[in-house]
Amino acid sequence: MRRGRDAGGAAGQVATALREEILGGRLPGGSPVREQDVAERLGVSRTPVREAVSRLVAEGLLIKDGNHTAHVFRPSLAELLEIYEIRMPLESLAARLACTGADEAFLDRLEAAGRALTEARSGVDWSVKHEAFHMCLVAGSRRPRLEALVRTLRVQSEPYVRLGLAFDADFGERARRDHEDIVRLVRARAADELEDLVRRHLEATSSRVSTLLEDHQMPPPPPAPGRAT
């Protein structure tokens, strides 16, 4: 591992290295990520590895089992479809509410979030700004419970979006066009068209990532320890 310093320090470098290994397929879904092994392999102490693992758990790229061992997120087609099935009516409703109640301050925030997303670098930077854009739209509904529900579901589904970015070169460009149209329709107060676009945007993401999961033949997760197969 390079010894050069960056804004994130050693933990940031470890997180970047692990993230690249996960998205590049060198750490397949379900692989255990043990702090000592990573520390020895990258030539660092366990402290930055522990912090890096916590960051990737927060991002959804790693999960921890009942024994607190980190494993690489393993995509599940059934989970993907369920999450998006719930998200579609909630986010399309939030978009309609945001559109009908939009004021200039909200429009300015949404346009700024859209510009930040357009200018984002690929990978995690894009994912963070993608999440910020959509949650800005949802927050415009001014329904705190609806916003909390959507936020929880989006956290669970964001790793699937990263999968799309990692394996589909056109994924980001198609999303960019939809995001620009979302801003345009909110400014035009076109609530019906916006509601339909948000639903189609989510349907397209779900469909494309489902295809990627099937193409890459992701295996089912192993049975939990102590349970019969």
PDB file of C-alpha atoms in Angstrom:
ATOM      1  CA  MET A   1       0.000   0.000   0.000  1.00  0.00           C
ATOM      2  CA  ARG A   2       1.281   3.471  -0.835  1.00  0.00           C
ATOM      3  CA  ARG A   3       2.485   5.482   2.116  1.00  0.00           C
ATOM      4  CA  GLY A   4       1.369   8.783   0.621  1.00  0.00           C
ATOM      5  CA  ARG A   5      -1.014  10.850   2.674  1.00  0.00           C
ATOM      6  CA  ASP A   6      -4.476  11.899   1.529  1.00  0.00           C
ATOM      7  CA  ALA A   7      -7.395  13.763   3.064  1.00  0.00           C
ATOM      8  CA  GLY A   8      -8.772  10.583   4.573  1.00  0.00           C
ATOM      9  CA  GLY A   9      -5.495   9.433   6.117  1.00  0.00           C
ATOM     10  CA  ALA A  10      -4.660   5.750   6.472  1.00  0.00           C
ATOM     11  CA  ALA A  11      -8.289   4.759   7.069  1.00  0.00           C
ATOM     12  CA  GLY A  12      -9.308   6.529   3.870  1.00  0.00           C
ATOM     13  CA  GLN A  13      -6.620   4.707   1.908  1.00  0.00           C
ATOM     14  CA  VAL A  14      -7.689   1.347   3.327  1.00  0.00           C
ATOM     15  CA  ALA A  15     -11.351   2.087   2.586  1.00  0.00           C
ATOM     16  CA  THR A  16     -10.460   3.052  -0.991  1.00  0.00           C
ATOM     17  CA  ALA A  17      -8.412  -0.112  -1.493  1.00  0.00           C
ATOM     18  CA  LEU A  18     -11.163  -2.373  -0.137  1.00  0.00           C
ATOM     19  CA  ARG A  19     -13.855  -0.529  -2.085  1.00  0.00           C
ATOM     20  CA  GLU A  20     -11.941  -1.012  -5.330  1.00  0.00           C
ATOM     21  CA  GLU A  21     -11.437  -4.704  -4.565  1.00  0.00           C
ATOM     22  CA  ILE A  22     -15.155  -5.170  -3.885  1.00  0.00           C
ATOM     23  CA  LEU A  23     -16.413  -3.246  -6.914  1.00  0.00           C
ATOM     24  CA  GLY A  24     -13.734  -4.812  -9.094  1.00  0.00           C
ATOM     25  CA  GLY A  25     -14.819  -8.312  -8.090  1.00  0.00           C
ATOM     26  CA  ARG A  26     -11.550  -9.230  -6.390  1.00  0.00           C
ATOM     27  CA  LEU A  27     -13.481  -9.601  -3.136  1.00  0.00           C
ATOM     28  CA  PRO A  28     -16.624 -11.509  -4.187  1.00  0.00           C
ATOM     29  CA  GLY A  29     -19.947 -11.210  -2.404  1.00  0.00           C
ATOM     30  CA  GLY A  30     -19.977 -13.102   0.873  1.00  0.00           C
ATOM     31  CA  SER A  31     -16.189 -12.990   1.346  1.00  0.00           C
ATOM     32  CA  PRO A  32     -15.112 -12.398   4.962  1.00  0.00           C
ATOM     33  CA  VAL A  33     -13.075  -9.255   5.600  1.00  0.00           C
ATOM     34  CA  ARG A  34     -10.938  -9.860   8.683  1.00  0.00           C
ATOM     35  CA  GLU A  35      -9.129  -6.888  10.162  1.00  0.00           C
ATOM     36  CA  GLN A  36      -5.867  -8.731  10.832  1.00  0.00           C
ATOM     37  CA  ASP A  37      -5.718 -10.183   7.312  1.00  0.00           C
ATOM     38  CA  VAL A  38      -6.362  -6.792   5.708  1.00  0.00           C
ATOM     39  CA  ALA A  39      -3.826  -5.060   7.970  1.00  0.00           C
ATOM     40  CA  GLU A  40      -1.108  -7.558   7.054  1.00  0.00           C
ATOM     41  CA  ARG A  41      -1.936  -7.467   3.359  1.00  0.00           C
ATOM     42  CA  LEU A  42      -1.927  -3.654   3.147  1.00  0.00           C
ATOM     43  CA  GLY A  43       0.903  -3.080   5.605  1.00  0.00           C
ATOM     44  CA  VAL A  44      -1.013  -1.006   8.155  1.00  0.00           C
ATOM     45  CA  SER A  45      -2.143  -1.405  11.746  1.00  0.00           C
ATOM     46  CA  ARG A  46      -5.589  -2.719  12.649  1.00  0.00           C
ATOM     47  CA  THR A  47      -6.852   0.697  13.783  1.00  0.00           C
ATOM     48  CA  PRO A  48      -7.281   2.245  10.302  1.00  0.00           C
ATOM     49  CA  VAL A  49      -8.637  -1.080   9.030  1.00  0.00           C
ATOM     50  CA  ARG A  50     -11.288  -1.048  11.755  1.00  0.00           C
ATOM     51  CA  GLU A  51     -12.303   2.496  10.797  1.00  0.00           C
ATOM     52  CA  ALA A  52     -12.301   1.639   7.090  1.00  0.00           C
ATOM     53  CA  VAL A  53     -14.526  -1.379   7.706  1.00  0.00           C
ATOM     54  CA  SER A  54     -16.955   0.815   9.651  1.00  0.00           C
ATOM     55  CA  ARG A  55     -17.101   3.237   6.719  1.00  0.00           C
ATOM     56  CA  LEU A  56     -17.849   0.462   4.250  1.00  0.00           C
ATOM     57  CA  VAL A  57     -20.510  -1.000   6.537  1.00  0.00           C
ATOM     58  CA  ALA A  58     -22.147   2.440   6.595  1.00  0.00           C
ATOM     59  CA  GLU A  59     -21.962   2.536   2.782  1.00  0.00           C
ATOM     60  CA  GLY A  60     -23.580  -0.885   2.539  1.00  0.00           C
ATOM     61  CA  LEU A  61     -20.654  -2.566   0.789  1.00  0.00           C
ATOM     62  CA  LEU A  62     -19.880  -4.623   3.897  1.00  0.00           C
ATOM     63  CA  ILE A  63     -22.260  -6.205   6.380  1.00  0.00           C
ATOM     64  CA  LYS A  64     -21.583  -7.700   9.799  1.00  0.00           C
ATOM     65  CA  ASP A  65     -22.938 -11.028  10.975  1.00  0.00           C
ATOM     66  CA  GLY A  66     -23.993 -12.030  14.477  1.00  0.00           C
ATOM     67  CA  ASN A  67     -20.352 -12.598  15.413  1.00  0.00           C
ATOM     68  CA  HIS A  68     -19.439  -9.057  14.256  1.00  0.00           C
ATOM     69  CA  THR A  69     -17.396 -10.441  11.363  1.00  0.00           C
ATOM     70  CA  ALA A  70     -17.560  -8.246   8.261  1.00  0.00           C
ATOM     71  CA  HIS A  71     -18.515  -9.819   4.939  1.00  0.00           C
ATOM     72  CA  VAL A  72     -18.766  -8.354   1.466  1.00  0.00           C
ATOM     73  CA  PHE A  73     -22.330  -7.422   0.563  1.00  0.00           C
ATOM     74  CA  ARG A  74     -23.938 -10.237  -1.431  1.00  0.00           C
ATOM     75  CA  PRO A  75     -26.586  -9.049  -3.888  1.00  0.00           C
ATOM     76  CA  SER A  76     -29.939 -10.807  -3.697  1.00  0.00           C
ATOM     77  CA  LEU A  77     -32.432 -10.593  -6.539  1.00  0.00           C
ATOM     78  CA  ALA A  78     -35.401 -11.190  -4.227  1.00  0.00           C
ATOM     79  CA  GLU A  79     -34.260  -8.419  -1.868  1.00  0.00           C
ATOM     80  CA  LEU A  80     -33.693  -6.016  -4.754  1.00  0.00           C
ATOM     81  CA  LEU A  81     -37.180  -6.551  -6.167  1.00  0.00           C
ATOM     82  CA  GLU A  82     -38.846  -6.190  -2.774  1.00  0.00           C
ATOM     83  CA  ILE A  83     -37.038  -2.945  -1.951  1.00  0.00           C
ATOM     84  CA  TYR A  84     -37.911  -1.337  -5.269  1.00  0.00           C
ATOM     85  CA  GLU A  85     -41.491  -2.583  -5.117  1.00  0.00           C
ATOM     86  CA  ILE A  86     -41.890  -0.611  -1.882  1.00  0.00           C
ATOM     87  CA  ARG A  87     -39.831   2.386  -2.994  1.00  0.00           C
ATOM     88  CA  MET A  88     -41.756   3.091  -6.190  1.00  0.00           C
ATOM     89  CA  PRO A  89     -45.088   4.191  -4.666  1.00  0.00           C
ATOM     90  CA  LEU A  90     -43.392   5.999  -1.768  1.00  0.00           C
ATOM     91  CA  GLU A  91     -40.921   8.000  -3.848  1.00  0.00           C
ATOM     92  CA  SER A  92     -43.402   8.819  -6.592  1.00  0.00           C
ATOM     93  CA  LEU A  93     -45.794  10.125  -3.910  1.00  0.00           C
ATOM     94  CA  ALA A  94     -42.992  12.162  -2.335  1.00  0.00           C
ATOM     95  CA  ALA A  95     -42.127  13.619  -5.740  1.00  0.00           C
ATOM     96  CA  ARG A  96     -45.738  14.652  -6.361  1.00  0.00           C
ATOM     97  CA  LEU A  97     -45.982  16.317  -2.955  1.00  0.00           C
ATOM     98  CA  ALA A  98     -42.663  18.096  -3.467  1.00  0.00           C
ATOM     99  CA  CYS A  99     -43.749  19.330  -6.877  1.00  0.00           C
ATOM    100  CA  THR A 100     -47.125  20.670  -5.773  1.00  0.00           C
ATOM    101  CA  GLY A 101     -45.597  22.475  -2.782  1.00  0.00           C
ATOM    102  CA  ALA A 102     -42.376  23.651  -4.435  1.00  0.00           C
ATOM    103  CA  ASP A 103     -41.139  27.159  -3.684  1.00  0.00           C
ATOM    104  CA  GLU A 104     -38.096  28.947  -5.079  1.00  0.00           C
ATOM    105  CA  ALA A 105     -35.869  27.972  -2.160  1.00  0.00           C
ATOM    106  CA  PHE A 106     -36.621  24.284  -2.716  1.00  0.00           C
ATOM    107  CA  LEU A 107     -36.098  24.610  -6.467  1.00  0.00           C
ATOM    108  CA  ASP A 108     -32.720  26.246  -5.853  1.00  0.00           C
ATOM    109  CA  ARG A 109     -31.677  23.392  -3.527  1.00  0.00           C
ATOM    110  CA  LEU A 110     -32.808  20.746  -6.001  1.00  0.00           C
ATOM    111  CA  GLU A 111     -31.022  22.409  -8.910  1.00  0.00           C
ATOM    112  CA  ALA A 112     -27.837  22.733  -6.838  1.00  0.00           C
ATOM    113  CA  ALA A 113     -28.033  19.037  -5.924  1.00  0.00           C
ATOM    114  CA  GLY A 114     -28.549  18.221  -9.600  1.00  0.00           C
ATOM    115  CA  ARG A 115     -25.496  20.249 -10.634  1.00  0.00           C
ATOM    116  CA  ALA A 116     -23.377  18.594  -7.951  1.00  0.00           C
ATOM    117  CA  LEU A 117     -24.460  15.183  -9.223  1.00  0.00           C
ATOM    118  CA  THR A 118     -23.663  16.087 -12.835  1.00  0.00           C
ATOM    119  CA  GLU A 119     -20.178  17.234 -11.816  1.00  0.00           C
ATOM    120  CA  ALA A 120     -19.523  14.258  -9.516  1.00  0.00           C
ATOM    121  CA  ARG A 121     -16.657  11.884 -10.090  1.00  0.00           C
ATOM    122  CA  SER A 122     -17.474   8.243 -10.676  1.00  0.00           C
ATOM    123  CA  GLY A 123     -17.733   5.691  -7.905  1.00  0.00           C
ATOM    124  CA  VAL A 124     -18.455   6.687  -4.339  1.00  0.00           C
ATOM    125  CA  ASP A 125     -18.515  10.438  -5.062  1.00  0.00           C
ATOM    126  CA  TRP A 126     -21.308   9.880  -7.594  1.00  0.00           C
ATOM    127  CA  SER A 127     -23.181   7.574  -5.212  1.00  0.00           C
ATOM    128  CA  VAL A 128     -23.078  10.112  -2.377  1.00  0.00           C
ATOM    129  CA  LYS A 129     -24.325  12.947  -4.585  1.00  0.00           C
ATOM    130  CA  HIS A 130     -26.900  10.690  -6.222  1.00  0.00           C
ATOM    131  CA  GLU A 131     -28.324   9.925  -2.786  1.00  0.00           C
ATOM    132  CA  ALA A 132     -28.260  13.623  -1.852  1.00  0.00           C
ATOM    133  CA  PHE A 133     -30.183  14.573  -5.009  1.00  0.00           C
ATOM    134  CA  HIS A 134     -32.962  12.053  -4.475  1.00  0.00           C
ATOM    135  CA  MET A 135     -33.279  12.793  -0.763  1.00  0.00           C
ATOM    136  CA  CYS A 136     -33.472  16.508  -1.561  1.00  0.00           C
ATOM    137  CA  LEU A 137     -36.473  15.729  -3.767  1.00  0.00           C
ATOM    138  CA  VAL A 138     -38.074  13.551  -1.083  1.00  0.00           C
ATOM    139  CA  ALA A 139     -37.449  16.159   1.631  1.00  0.00           C
ATOM    140  CA  GLY A 140     -39.424  18.592  -0.501  1.00  0.00           C
ATOM    141  CA  SER A 141     -42.546  16.576   0.320  1.00  0.00           C
ATOM    142  CA  ARG A 142     -42.357  17.985   3.864  1.00  0.00           C
ATOM    143  CA  ARG A 143     -43.509  14.643   5.244  1.00  0.00           C
ATOM    144  CA  PRO A 144     -40.955  13.556   7.878  1.00  0.00           C
ATOM    145  CA  ARG A 145     -42.289  10.004   8.249  1.00  0.00           C
ATOM    146  CA  LEU A 146     -42.337   9.480   4.503  1.00  0.00           C
ATOM    147  CA  GLU A 147     -38.803  10.864   4.271  1.00  0.00           C
ATOM    148  CA  ALA A 148     -37.595   8.512   7.036  1.00  0.00           C
ATOM    149  CA  LEU A 149     -39.128   5.464   5.332  1.00  0.00           C
ATOM    150  CA  VAL A 150     -37.597   6.347   1.978  1.00  0.00           C
ATOM    151  CA  ARG A 151     -34.191   7.050   3.518  1.00  0.00           C
ATOM    152  CA  THR A 152     -34.107   3.603   5.145  1.00  0.00           C
ATOM    153  CA  LEU A 153     -35.037   1.869   1.902  1.00  0.00           C
ATOM    154  CA  ARG A 154     -32.525   3.882  -0.114  1.00  0.00           C
ATOM    155  CA  VAL A 155     -29.691   2.960   2.250  1.00  0.00           C
ATOM    156  CA  GLN A 156     -30.586  -0.692   1.700  1.00  0.00           C
ATOM    157  CA  SER A 157     -30.720  -0.334  -2.078  1.00  0.00           C
ATOM    158  CA  GLU A 158     -27.724   1.936  -2.712  1.00  0.00           C
ATOM    159  CA  PRO A 159     -25.278  -1.019  -3.009  1.00  0.00           C
ATOM    160  CA  TYR A 160     -27.362  -2.226  -5.957  1.00  0.00           C
ATOM    161  CA  VAL A 161     -26.984   1.160  -7.629  1.00  0.00           C
ATOM    162  CA  ARG A 162     -23.218   0.878  -7.126  1.00  0.00           C
ATOM    163  CA  LEU A 163     -23.374  -2.536  -8.757  1.00  0.00           C
ATOM    164  CA  GLY A 164     -25.006  -0.931 -11.784  1.00  0.00           C
ATOM    165  CA  LEU A 165     -22.318   1.737 -11.934  1.00  0.00           C
ATOM    166  CA  ALA A 166     -19.545  -0.840 -11.643  1.00  0.00           C
ATOM    167  CA  PHE A 167     -20.755  -3.171 -14.398  1.00  0.00           C
ATOM    168  CA  ASP A 168     -22.810  -1.000 -16.786  1.00  0.00           C
ATOM    169  CA  ALA A 169     -20.956   1.791 -18.594  1.00  0.00           C
ATOM    170  CA  ASP A 170     -24.227   3.468 -19.670  1.00  0.00           C
ATOM    171  CA  PHE A 171     -25.918   3.313 -16.262  1.00  0.00           C
ATOM    172  CA  GLY A 172     -24.779   6.757 -15.115  1.00  0.00           C
ATOM    173  CA  GLU A 173     -25.630   8.466 -18.411  1.00  0.00           C
ATOM    174  CA  ARG A 174     -29.193   7.130 -18.447  1.00  0.00           C
ATOM    175  CA  ALA A 175     -29.620   8.212 -14.834  1.00  0.00           C
ATOM    176  CA  ARG A 176     -28.236  11.678 -15.642  1.00  0.00           C
ATOM    177  CA  ARG A 177     -30.920  12.277 -18.270  1.00  0.00           C
ATOM    178  CA  ASP A 178     -33.653  11.271 -15.835  1.00  0.00           C
ATOM    179  CA  HIS A 179     -32.255  13.533 -13.117  1.00  0.00           C
ATOM    180  CA  GLU A 180     -32.237  16.517 -15.466  1.00  0.00           C
ATOM    181  CA  ASP A 181     -35.845  15.779 -16.422  1.00  0.00           C
ATOM    182  CA  ILE A 182     -36.829  15.551 -12.750  1.00  0.00           C
ATOM    183  CA  VAL A 183     -35.545  19.079 -12.116  1.00  0.00           C
ATOM    184  CA  ARG A 184     -37.243  20.367 -15.266  1.00  0.00           C
ATOM    185  CA  LEU A 185     -40.617  18.858 -14.334  1.00  0.00           C
ATOM    186  CA  VAL A 186     -40.491  20.161 -10.765  1.00  0.00           C
ATOM    187  CA  ARG A 187     -39.784  23.663 -12.043  1.00  0.00           C
ATOM    188  CA  ALA A 188     -42.677  23.307 -14.512  1.00  0.00           C
ATOM    189  CA  ARG A 189     -44.940  22.111 -11.646  1.00  0.00           C
ATOM    190  CA  ALA A 190     -45.803  19.087 -13.824  1.00  0.00           C
ATOM    191  CA  ALA A 191     -46.763  16.796 -10.939  1.00  0.00           C
ATOM    192  CA  ASP A 192     -48.391  14.027 -13.005  1.00  0.00           C
ATOM    193  CA  GLU A 193     -45.437  13.743 -15.377  1.00  0.00           C
ATOM    194  CA  LEU A 194     -42.970  13.890 -12.500  1.00  0.00           C
ATOM    195  CA  GLU A 195     -44.724  11.147 -10.561  1.00  0.00           C
ATOM    196  CA  ASP A 196     -44.679   8.941 -13.666  1.00  0.00           C
ATOM    197  CA  LEU A 197     -41.010   9.697 -14.389  1.00  0.00           C
ATOM    198  CA  VAL A 198     -39.868   8.848 -10.851  1.00  0.00           C
ATOM    199  CA  ARG A 199     -41.709   5.538 -11.011  1.00  0.00           C
ATOM    200  CA  ARG A 200     -40.214   4.711 -14.420  1.00  0.00           C
ATOM    201  CA  HIS A 201     -36.751   5.789 -13.220  1.00  0.00           C
ATOM    202  CA  LEU A 202     -36.930   3.333 -10.324  1.00  0.00           C
ATOM    203  CA  GLU A 203     -38.420   0.586 -12.490  1.00  0.00           C
ATOM    204  CA  ALA A 204     -35.578   0.991 -14.991  1.00  0.00           C
ATOM    205  CA  THR A 205     -32.943   0.831 -12.254  1.00  0.00           C
ATOM    206  CA  SER A 206     -34.531  -2.266 -10.727  1.00  0.00           C
ATOM    207  CA  SER A 207     -34.808  -3.965 -14.118  1.00  0.00           C
ATOM    208  CA  ARG A 208     -31.238  -3.172 -15.167  1.00  0.00           C
ATOM    209  CA  VAL A 209     -29.653  -4.253 -11.894  1.00  0.00           C
ATOM    210  CA  SER A 210     -31.796  -7.415 -11.876  1.00  0.00           C
ATOM    211  CA  THR A 211     -30.358  -8.276 -15.277  1.00  0.00           C
ATOM    212  CA  LEU A 212     -26.830  -7.640 -14.007  1.00  0.00           C
ATOM    213  CA  LEU A 213     -27.415  -9.931 -11.036  1.00  0.00           C
ATOM    214  CA  GLU A 214     -28.645 -12.687 -13.323  1.00  0.00           C
ATOM    215  CA  ASP A 215     -25.832 -12.152 -15.843  1.00  0.00           C
ATOM    216  CA  HIS A 216     -23.208 -12.401 -13.112  1.00  0.00           C
ATOM    217  CA  GLN A 217     -24.974 -15.446 -11.640  1.00  0.00           C
ATOM    218  CA  MET A 218     -24.648 -14.262  -8.060  1.00  0.00           C
ATOM    219  CA  PRO A 219     -24.930 -17.325  -5.788  1.00  0.00           C
ATOM    220  CA  PRO A 220     -27.454 -17.378  -2.931  1.00  0.00           C
ATOM    221  CA  PRO A 221     -26.110 -16.486   0.512  1.00  0.00           C
ATOM    222  CA  PRO A 222     -24.907 -19.377   2.665  1.00  0.00           C
ATOM    223  CA  PRO A 223     -27.239 -20.639   5.422  1.00  0.00           C
ATOM    224  CA  ALA A 224     -26.873 -18.967   8.797  1.00  0.00           C
ATOM    225  CA  PRO A 225     -24.619 -20.839  11.264  1.00  0.00           C
ATOM    226  CA  GLY A 226     -26.460 -23.534  13.165  1.00  0.00           C
ATOM    227  CA  ARG A 227     -29.382 -23.727  10.745  1.00  0.00           C
ATOM    228  CA  ALA A 228     -30.248 -26.807   8.739  1.00  0.00           C
ATOM    229  CA  THR A 229     -29.909 -26.576   4.963  1.00  0.00           C
TER     230      THR A 229
END
